[in-house]
Amino acid sequence: MFDSPHRRFNPLTQEWVLVSPHRARRPWQGQVEKTSIENLPHYDPTCYLCPGNERAGGLRNPVYTDTFAFDNDFAALLPTAAASVENEEVPILTREAVDPPGEPTRLDSVRASLLTAVAEHGQCKVVCFSPRHDLTLPELDLPAIENVITTWARESAKLAALKFIQYVQVFENKGAAMGCSNPHPHSQLWAQSRLPNEIIKESASQAAYLMDNGRPLLIDYLEEEHKRPERILAANHHFTALVPFWAVWPFEVLVSANRPCAYLTDLSPDEVRSLADIFKQITTRYDNLFETSFPYSMGFHQAPCDGQPHPEWVLHAHFYPPLLRSATVRKFMVGYEMLAMPQRDITPEAAAERLRSVSSVHYRLR
Ligand code: H2U
Ligand code: ZN
């Protein structure tokens, strides 16, 4: 069945993807990506993220020695019109102020008119992985990756503690192909007062599944996948990495906790170590696939921080890389994908096989 065109269902988003395996060999004469610059300096005096340098907003970075978190100078979300929530002098906006009593709090329940707009408040942070300008995640050693994860957890918790925040998105855009503005290894946190689209979908699906089956959706899914490990890339006691059955991007990867857990802060030190190990393995295999610094957008899906328990939620990360065939040929989500539904040629099983077949030692460290 998987040799001919078929559709697969994503139970997290309740959306379908079209798979056309017979098309994987079609010729390509379109755009090729530039390969990334491989020889960066340890320190770049013109980089706005390097230690001690001045940022675009005029503030100066400290001479940091491990991770470094700061308020985004060009934040997409603001706590109030102009104030920073970290400034104790300024009154902090509360949920009540954002959502006056009696007002709907979620976008899915806002259907007042055909022209609907509601205020969105939030805070955006940038987290640098390392003072080194030239090291990406797979090139960091395990303790450094653990430190990145605990920084994400700590910064998420600080943002989630703000009364008006309902959700914290941790993500990394890596590589010029993904619109990343600077090769200095960094990630972002966007915290906001209402749930974003993907979280509305995943929340509803996971809650409904738990209600119907008495078990979390992703726990059942992992059990199913572990029966026949054709899509599994790496697994340890606490986490599993696989190309999901319903993957849209050619080399999409899902990294899921093996137990229900809502937030990055729920992870024990052992679990953080396990997650760092899985991250290092996946990002190393990515880079080795085309012997290039593999671009992607990656991010964690944590439960909403709405003060409610979330037994349905299983903390996970999605990796969405754009490359298809080589370091220079990417997949475009255009035409049919924009107008109808996502479509892929290479099967998730074939993608997993290719990722498993490359070395687990980074090509630049060999
Ligand atoms: P990317 O992860 O997509 O490269 O974005 C980098 C972020 O860094 C971007 O959101 C912020 C931009 O607003 N930034 C600063 O906060 N200060 C700066 O000096 C430059 C970039
Ligand atoms: Zn730098």
CSV table of C-alpha atoms and ligand atoms in Angstrom, one decimal, residues 48 55-57 70-75 126 173 179-182 186 188, ligand 1:
chain,number,residue,atom,x,y,z
A,48,TYR,CA,25.1,41.0,17.9
A,55,ARG,CA,23.1,44.5,20.1
A,56,ALA,CA,21.0,46.2,17.4
A,57,GLY,CA,18.9,47.7,20.1
A,70,PHE,CA,17.7,38.4,27.0
A,71,ASP,CA,14.5,40.2,26.1
A,72,ASN,CA,14.1,40.3,22.3
A,73,ASP,CA,14.9,43.9,21.3
A,74,PHE,CA,12.3,43.6,18.5
A,75,ALA,CA,9.7,41.6,20.2
A,126,VAL,CA,16.3,35.2,22.9
A,173,ASN,CA,15.3,28.7,13.5
A,179,GLY,CA,15.1,32.8,7.7
A,180,CYS,CA,17.5,32.7,10.6
A,181,SER,CA,19.2,36.1,10.9
A,182,ASN,CA,22.5,35.1,12.5
A,186,HIS,CA,20.5,30.8,19.4
A,188,GLN,CA,13.7,32.1,21.0
B,1,H2U,P1,16.2,34.4,14.3
B,1,H2U,O1,16.2,33.3,15.4
B,1,H2U,O2,15.0,34.2,13.4
B,1,H2U,O3,17.5,34.6,13.7
B,1,H2U,O4,15.8,35.8,15.1
B,1,H2U,C1,16.7,36.4,15.9
B,1,H2U,C2,16.0,37.2,16.9
B,1,H2U,O5,16.9,38.1,17.6
B,1,H2U,C3,15.0,38.1,16.2
B,1,H2U,O6,13.7,37.9,16.8
B,1,H2U,C4,16.3,39.3,17.8
B,1,H2U,C5,15.5,39.5,16.6
B,1,H2U,O7,14.4,40.4,16.9
B,1,H2U,N1,17.4,40.3,17.9
B,1,H2U,C6,17.5,41.1,19.1
B,1,H2U,O8,16.7,40.9,20.0
B,1,H2U,N2,18.6,41.9,19.2
B,1,H2U,C7,19.5,42.2,18.3
B,1,H2U,O9,20.4,43.0,18.5
B,1,H2U,C8,19.3,41.6,16.9
B,1,H2U,C9,18.3,40.5,16.8
